[in-house]
Amino acid sequence: MEIWINPACSKCRSAISLLDAEGADYTVRRYLEDVPSEDEIRDVLDRLGLEPWDITRTQEADAKELGLKEWPRDDSSRTRWIKALAEHPKLIQRPIITADDGTAVVGRSEEAVRDALSR
């Protein structure tokens, strides 16, 4: 299992604490330093069963500067969104946990983290 985190994020720290308390075997990816490629983002989106706009932090300054709220949310715009996430990783919702069964969850709640642990 791998968890994408920003150490400054309280939700990320909570998820790590829960994983540690449960004795989970995982690796940490500080995705602001080890930025995921467009292909890695596509893979995680497939694992999540979500679209790029579903995991985009639209309130971030970068999102406002890019005007993301006005971007179309359709198949023809998917590549544009993924490119923006790869170029501005701060826009990626966190933490993202890739589960052992090939799926992933956005671990913003204790329930979501426990869901990843059960897979």
Short mmCIF file of N, CA and C in Angstrom, two decimals:
data_model
loop_
_atom_site.label_atom_id
_atom_site.label_comp_id
_atom_site.label_asym_id
_atom_site.label_seq_id
_atom_site.Cartn_x
_atom_site.Cartn_y
_atom_site.Cartn_z
N MET A 1 0.85 -1.17 0.00
CA MET A 1 0.00 0.00 0.00
C MET A 1 0.90 1.23 0.00
N GLU A 2 0.45 2.24 -0.71
CA GLU A 2 1.19 3.51 -0.76
C GLU A 2 0.22 4.63 -0.41
N ILE A 3 0.73 5.62 0.28
CA ILE A 3 -0.09 6.78 0.62
C ILE A 3 0.60 8.04 0.13
N TRP A 4 -0.14 8.83 -0.66
CA TRP A 4 0.36 10.11 -1.15
C TRP A 4 -0.01 11.16 -0.12
N ILE A 5 1.01 11.84 0.41
CA ILE A 5 0.74 12.82 1.47
C ILE A 5 1.45 14.14 1.23
N ASN A 6 0.93 15.14 1.91
CA ASN A 6 1.59 16.42 2.14
C ASN A 6 1.76 16.46 3.66
N PRO A 7 2.99 16.43 4.19
CA PRO A 7 3.18 16.38 5.64
C PRO A 7 2.53 17.54 6.40
N ALA A 8 2.27 18.64 5.72
CA ALA A 8 1.63 19.79 6.38
C ALA A 8 0.12 19.60 6.54
N CYS A 9 -0.44 18.56 5.94
CA CYS A 9 -1.88 18.34 5.93
C CYS A 9 -2.32 17.51 7.15
N SER A 10 -3.27 18.03 7.91
CA SER A 10 -3.73 17.32 9.11
C SER A 10 -4.44 16.01 8.75
N LYS A 11 -5.17 15.98 7.64
CA LYS A 11 -5.84 14.74 7.22
C LYS A 11 -4.80 13.66 6.88
N CYS A 12 -3.69 14.07 6.27
CA CYS A 12 -2.61 13.13 5.95
C CYS A 12 -1.99 12.58 7.23
N ARG A 13 -1.72 13.46 8.18
CA ARG A 13 -1.13 13.02 9.44
C ARG A 13 -2.07 12.08 10.18
N SER A 14 -3.37 12.36 10.14
CA SER A 14 -4.35 11.47 10.79
C SER A 14 -4.36 10.10 10.12
N ALA A 15 -4.31 10.09 8.80
CA ALA A 15 -4.32 8.82 8.07
C ALA A 15 -3.08 8.00 8.42
N ILE A 16 -1.91 8.64 8.47
CA ILE A 16 -0.66 7.96 8.83
C ILE A 16 -0.76 7.39 10.24
N SER A 17 -1.30 8.17 11.16
CA SER A 17 -1.46 7.71 12.55
C SER A 17 -2.33 6.46 12.61
N LEU A 18 -3.42 6.46 11.86
CA LEU A 18 -4.31 5.30 11.85
C LEU A 18 -3.63 4.09 11.23
N LEU A 19 -2.93 4.31 10.12
CA LEU A 19 -2.21 3.19 9.49
C LEU A 19 -1.17 2.62 10.46
N ASP A 20 -0.46 3.49 11.16
CA ASP A 20 0.53 3.03 12.14
C ASP A 20 -0.14 2.27 13.28
N ALA A 21 -1.26 2.80 13.78
CA ALA A 21 -1.97 2.15 14.89
C ALA A 21 -2.46 0.76 14.50
N GLU A 22 -2.78 0.59 13.22
CA GLU A 22 -3.28 -0.70 12.74
C GLU A 22 -2.14 -1.63 12.28
N GLY A 23 -0.90 -1.13 12.37
CA GLY A 23 0.24 -1.95 11.97
C GLY A 23 0.32 -2.21 10.48
N ALA A 24 -0.20 -1.29 9.68
CA ALA A 24 -0.23 -1.46 8.22
C ALA A 24 1.18 -1.37 7.63
N ASP A 25 1.39 -2.12 6.56
CA ASP A 25 2.64 -2.06 5.81
C ASP A 25 2.38 -1.11 4.64
N TYR A 26 3.06 0.03 4.63
CA TYR A 26 2.82 1.02 3.59
C TYR A 26 4.09 1.81 3.32
N THR A 27 4.09 2.48 2.18
CA THR A 27 5.16 3.43 1.87
C THR A 27 4.55 4.81 1.72
N VAL A 28 5.32 5.80 2.07
CA VAL A 28 4.86 7.19 1.99
C VAL A 28 5.45 7.83 0.74
N ARG A 29 4.59 8.53 0.02
CA ARG A 29 5.04 9.32 -1.12
C ARG A 29 4.67 10.76 -0.85
N ARG A 30 5.67 11.58 -0.69
CA ARG A 30 5.44 13.03 -0.52
C ARG A 30 5.29 13.59 -1.93
N TYR A 31 4.06 13.62 -2.37
CA TYR A 31 3.79 13.89 -3.79
C TYR A 31 4.10 15.32 -4.24
N LEU A 32 4.35 16.22 -3.31
CA LEU A 32 4.77 17.57 -3.71
C LEU A 32 6.26 17.58 -4.08
N GLU A 33 7.01 16.63 -3.52
CA GLU A 33 8.44 16.49 -3.83
C GLU A 33 8.66 15.43 -4.91
N ASP A 34 7.95 14.32 -4.81
CA ASP A 34 8.03 13.22 -5.78
C ASP A 34 6.74 13.28 -6.61
N VAL A 35 6.72 14.23 -7.53
CA VAL A 35 5.49 14.56 -8.27
C VAL A 35 5.08 13.41 -9.19
N PRO A 36 3.81 12.99 -9.09
CA PRO A 36 3.34 11.93 -9.98
C PRO A 36 3.26 12.40 -11.43
N SER A 37 3.59 11.48 -12.33
CA SER A 37 3.49 11.77 -13.76
C SER A 37 2.03 11.74 -14.19
N GLU A 38 1.78 12.19 -15.39
CA GLU A 38 0.41 12.13 -15.93
C GLU A 38 -0.07 10.68 -15.96
N ASP A 39 0.81 9.74 -16.34
CA ASP A 39 0.42 8.33 -16.37
C ASP A 39 0.09 7.80 -14.98
N GLU A 40 0.87 8.21 -13.98
CA GLU A 40 0.58 7.78 -12.61
C GLU A 40 -0.75 8.35 -12.13
N ILE A 41 -1.03 9.58 -12.49
CA ILE A 41 -2.32 10.18 -12.11
C ILE A 41 -3.46 9.44 -12.80
N ARG A 42 -3.30 9.11 -14.08
CA ARG A 42 -4.32 8.32 -14.79
C ARG A 42 -4.56 6.98 -14.08
N ASP A 43 -3.46 6.32 -13.70
CA ASP A 43 -3.57 5.03 -13.02
C ASP A 43 -4.33 5.17 -11.70
N VAL A 44 -3.99 6.18 -10.91
CA VAL A 44 -4.68 6.39 -9.63
C VAL A 44 -6.15 6.72 -9.86
N LEU A 45 -6.44 7.52 -10.87
CA LEU A 45 -7.84 7.84 -11.18
C LEU A 45 -8.61 6.57 -11.53
N ASP A 46 -7.99 5.69 -12.33
CA ASP A 46 -8.64 4.43 -12.67
C ASP A 46 -8.88 3.60 -11.42
N ARG A 47 -7.90 3.57 -10.54
CA ARG A 47 -8.02 2.81 -9.30
C ARG A 47 -9.10 3.39 -8.39
N LEU A 48 -9.20 4.73 -8.39
CA LEU A 48 -10.22 5.40 -7.58
C LEU A 48 -11.61 5.30 -8.20
N GLY A 49 -11.66 5.12 -9.53
CA GLY A 49 -12.94 5.17 -10.22
C GLY A 49 -13.48 6.59 -10.30
N LEU A 50 -12.55 7.56 -10.35
CA LEU A 50 -12.94 8.98 -10.36
C LEU A 50 -12.35 9.68 -11.58
N GLU A 51 -12.80 10.89 -11.79
CA GLU A 51 -12.28 11.76 -12.84
C GLU A 51 -11.32 12.77 -12.20
N PRO A 52 -10.45 13.39 -13.00
CA PRO A 52 -9.47 14.31 -12.41
C PRO A 52 -10.10 15.48 -11.65
N TRP A 53 -11.21 15.97 -12.12
CA TRP A 53 -11.86 17.10 -11.42
C TRP A 53 -12.43 16.66 -10.08
N ASP A 54 -12.64 15.34 -9.88
CA ASP A 54 -13.14 14.83 -8.60
C ASP A 54 -12.07 14.88 -7.51
N ILE A 55 -10.79 14.90 -7.90
CA ILE A 55 -9.70 14.91 -6.91
C ILE A 55 -8.92 16.23 -6.95
N THR A 56 -9.51 17.26 -7.52
CA THR A 56 -8.83 18.54 -7.65
C THR A 56 -9.27 19.48 -6.53
N ARG A 57 -8.29 20.08 -5.89
CA ARG A 57 -8.55 21.06 -4.82
C ARG A 57 -8.78 22.42 -5.49
N THR A 58 -10.03 22.70 -5.79
CA THR A 58 -10.36 23.89 -6.59
C THR A 58 -10.26 25.20 -5.81
N GLN A 59 -10.07 25.12 -4.50
CA GLN A 59 -9.94 26.35 -3.70
C GLN A 59 -8.49 26.83 -3.59
N GLU A 60 -7.54 26.02 -4.05
CA GLU A 60 -6.13 26.42 -4.01
C GLU A 60 -5.89 27.63 -4.91
N ALA A 61 -4.88 28.42 -4.58
CA ALA A 61 -4.54 29.60 -5.37
C ALA A 61 -4.22 29.22 -6.82
N ASP A 62 -3.49 28.11 -7.02
CA ASP A 62 -3.16 27.67 -8.38
C ASP A 62 -4.44 27.39 -9.18
N ALA A 63 -5.41 26.79 -8.55
CA ALA A 63 -6.67 26.46 -9.24
C ALA A 63 -7.39 27.74 -9.66
N LYS A 64 -7.39 28.71 -8.78
CA LYS A 64 -8.05 29.98 -9.10
C LYS A 64 -7.30 30.70 -10.22
N GLU A 65 -5.97 30.65 -10.15
CA GLU A 65 -5.15 31.29 -11.19
C GLU A 65 -5.39 30.63 -12.56
N LEU A 66 -5.55 29.32 -12.56
CA LEU A 66 -5.80 28.59 -13.81
C LEU A 66 -7.26 28.70 -14.29
N GLY A 67 -8.13 29.14 -13.38
CA GLY A 67 -9.55 29.23 -13.72
C GLY A 67 -10.22 27.87 -13.83
N LEU A 68 -9.79 26.92 -13.01
CA LEU A 68 -10.29 25.54 -13.10
C LEU A 68 -11.80 25.42 -12.94
N LYS A 69 -12.38 26.27 -12.13
CA LYS A 69 -13.84 26.17 -11.93
C LYS A 69 -14.61 26.33 -13.23
N GLU A 70 -14.02 27.03 -14.20
CA GLU A 70 -14.69 27.25 -15.48
C GLU A 70 -14.35 26.18 -16.52
N TRP A 71 -13.37 25.32 -16.23
CA TRP A 71 -12.98 24.30 -17.20
C TRP A 71 -14.10 23.28 -17.38
N PRO A 72 -14.33 22.83 -18.62
CA PRO A 72 -15.33 21.77 -18.84
C PRO A 72 -14.92 20.49 -18.11
N ARG A 73 -15.94 19.76 -17.69
CA ARG A 73 -15.71 18.49 -17.00
C ARG A 73 -16.29 17.39 -17.87
N ASP A 74 -15.56 17.07 -18.94
CA ASP A 74 -16.02 16.06 -19.88
C ASP A 74 -14.81 15.28 -20.42
N ASP A 75 -15.08 14.23 -21.18
CA ASP A 75 -14.01 13.37 -21.69
C ASP A 75 -12.97 14.14 -22.49
N SER A 76 -13.42 15.11 -23.27
CA SER A 76 -12.47 15.83 -24.11
C SER A 76 -11.55 16.74 -23.29
N SER A 77 -11.91 17.03 -22.06
CA SER A 77 -11.10 17.90 -21.19
C SER A 77 -10.26 17.12 -20.19
N ARG A 78 -10.44 15.82 -20.13
CA ARG A 78 -9.77 14.98 -19.13
C ARG A 78 -8.24 15.14 -19.17
N THR A 79 -7.66 15.10 -20.36
CA THR A 79 -6.21 15.22 -20.49
C THR A 79 -5.71 16.57 -19.97
N ARG A 80 -6.46 17.62 -20.24
CA ARG A 80 -6.09 18.96 -19.77
C ARG A 80 -6.06 18.99 -18.24
N TRP A 81 -7.05 18.38 -17.60
CA TRP A 81 -7.12 18.34 -16.14
C TRP A 81 -5.94 17.55 -15.58
N ILE A 82 -5.65 16.39 -16.17
CA ILE A 82 -4.55 15.55 -15.68
C ILE A 82 -3.22 16.28 -15.81
N LYS A 83 -3.04 16.97 -16.91
CA LYS A 83 -1.81 17.76 -17.12
C LYS A 83 -1.69 18.83 -16.03
N ALA A 84 -2.79 19.49 -15.71
CA ALA A 84 -2.76 20.53 -14.66
C ALA A 84 -2.38 19.92 -13.31
N LEU A 85 -2.90 18.73 -13.00
CA LEU A 85 -2.56 18.09 -11.73
C LEU A 85 -1.09 17.71 -11.68
N ALA A 86 -0.54 17.24 -12.80
CA ALA A 86 0.87 16.88 -12.85
C ALA A 86 1.77 18.12 -12.74
N GLU A 87 1.34 19.21 -13.33
CA GLU A 87 2.14 20.44 -13.29
C GLU A 87 1.97 21.22 -11.99
N HIS A 88 0.85 21.00 -11.30
CA HIS A 88 0.55 21.69 -10.05
C HIS A 88 0.07 20.65 -9.02
N PRO A 89 0.98 19.83 -8.50
CA PRO A 89 0.57 18.73 -7.63
C PRO A 89 -0.15 19.17 -6.35
N LYS A 90 0.02 20.40 -5.97
CA LYS A 90 -0.68 20.91 -4.79
C LYS A 90 -2.20 20.84 -4.98
N LEU A 91 -2.64 20.75 -6.24
CA LEU A 91 -4.06 20.67 -6.55
C LEU A 91 -4.66 19.28 -6.29
N ILE A 92 -3.80 18.27 -6.09
CA ILE A 92 -4.30 16.91 -5.90
C ILE A 92 -4.83 16.74 -4.48
N GLN A 93 -6.06 16.25 -4.39
CA GLN A 93 -6.68 15.96 -3.10
C GLN A 93 -5.82 14.96 -2.35
N ARG A 94 -5.79 15.04 -1.06
CA ARG A 94 -4.94 14.19 -0.25
C ARG A 94 -5.61 13.79 1.04
N PRO A 95 -5.16 12.72 1.64
CA PRO A 95 -4.22 11.73 1.14
C PRO A 95 -4.91 10.74 0.20
N ILE A 96 -4.15 10.17 -0.70
CA ILE A 96 -4.64 9.10 -1.56
C ILE A 96 -3.90 7.83 -1.16
N ILE A 97 -4.68 6.79 -0.88
CA ILE A 97 -4.11 5.52 -0.46
C ILE A 97 -4.40 4.48 -1.54
N THR A 98 -3.34 3.88 -2.06
CA THR A 98 -3.52 2.79 -3.01
C THR A 98 -3.54 1.50 -2.21
N ALA A 99 -4.63 0.77 -2.34
CA ALA A 99 -4.83 -0.46 -1.56
C ALA A 99 -4.16 -1.66 -2.23
N ASP A 100 -3.98 -2.70 -1.45
CA ASP A 100 -3.30 -3.90 -1.94
C ASP A 100 -4.07 -4.62 -3.04
N ASP A 101 -5.38 -4.41 -3.11
CA ASP A 101 -6.18 -5.12 -4.12
C ASP A 101 -6.22 -4.40 -5.47
N GLY A 102 -5.42 -3.32 -5.61
CA GLY A 102 -5.39 -2.59 -6.89
C GLY A 102 -6.34 -1.41 -6.95
N THR A 103 -7.10 -1.18 -5.90
CA THR A 103 -8.00 -0.03 -5.85
C THR A 103 -7.30 1.10 -5.09
N ALA A 104 -8.00 2.20 -4.90
CA ALA A 104 -7.46 3.32 -4.13
C ALA A 104 -8.62 4.07 -3.48
N VAL A 105 -8.30 4.84 -2.46
CA VAL A 105 -9.29 5.69 -1.80
C VAL A 105 -8.66 7.04 -1.50
N VAL A 106 -9.51 8.05 -1.43
CA VAL A 106 -9.08 9.35 -0.90
C VAL A 106 -9.35 9.25 0.59
N GLY A 107 -8.28 9.21 1.38
CA GLY A 107 -8.39 8.91 2.80
C GLY A 107 -8.59 10.12 3.69
N ARG A 108 -9.61 10.90 3.43
CA ARG A 108 -9.84 12.11 4.21
C ARG A 108 -10.61 11.85 5.49
N SER A 109 -11.14 10.63 5.64
CA SER A 109 -11.86 10.29 6.87
C SER A 109 -11.30 8.99 7.42
N GLU A 110 -11.54 8.76 8.70
CA GLU A 110 -11.10 7.50 9.33
C GLU A 110 -11.77 6.32 8.62
N GLU A 111 -13.03 6.48 8.26
CA GLU A 111 -13.76 5.41 7.57
C GLU A 111 -13.09 5.05 6.23
N ALA A 112 -12.65 6.05 5.47
CA ALA A 112 -12.00 5.81 4.18
C ALA A 112 -10.67 5.09 4.37
N VAL A 113 -9.91 5.47 5.39
CA VAL A 113 -8.62 4.82 5.66
C VAL A 113 -8.86 3.37 6.06
N ARG A 114 -9.86 3.15 6.92
CA ARG A 114 -10.19 1.77 7.31
C ARG A 114 -10.65 0.95 6.12
N ASP A 115 -11.34 1.59 5.19
CA ASP A 115 -11.77 0.92 3.96
C ASP A 115 -10.55 0.44 3.19
N ALA A 116 -9.54 1.29 3.05
CA ALA A 116 -8.31 0.90 2.34
C ALA A 116 -7.62 -0.26 3.07
N LEU A 117 -7.62 -0.22 4.40
CA LEU A 117 -6.99 -1.28 5.17
C LEU A 117 -7.68 -2.62 4.99
N SER A 118 -8.97 -2.58 4.75
CA SER A 118 -9.74 -3.83 4.64
C SER A 118 -9.62 -4.48 3.26
N ARG A 119 -9.00 -3.81 2.31
CA ARG A 119 -8.92 -4.33 0.94
C ARG A 119 -7.73 -5.23 0.74
#
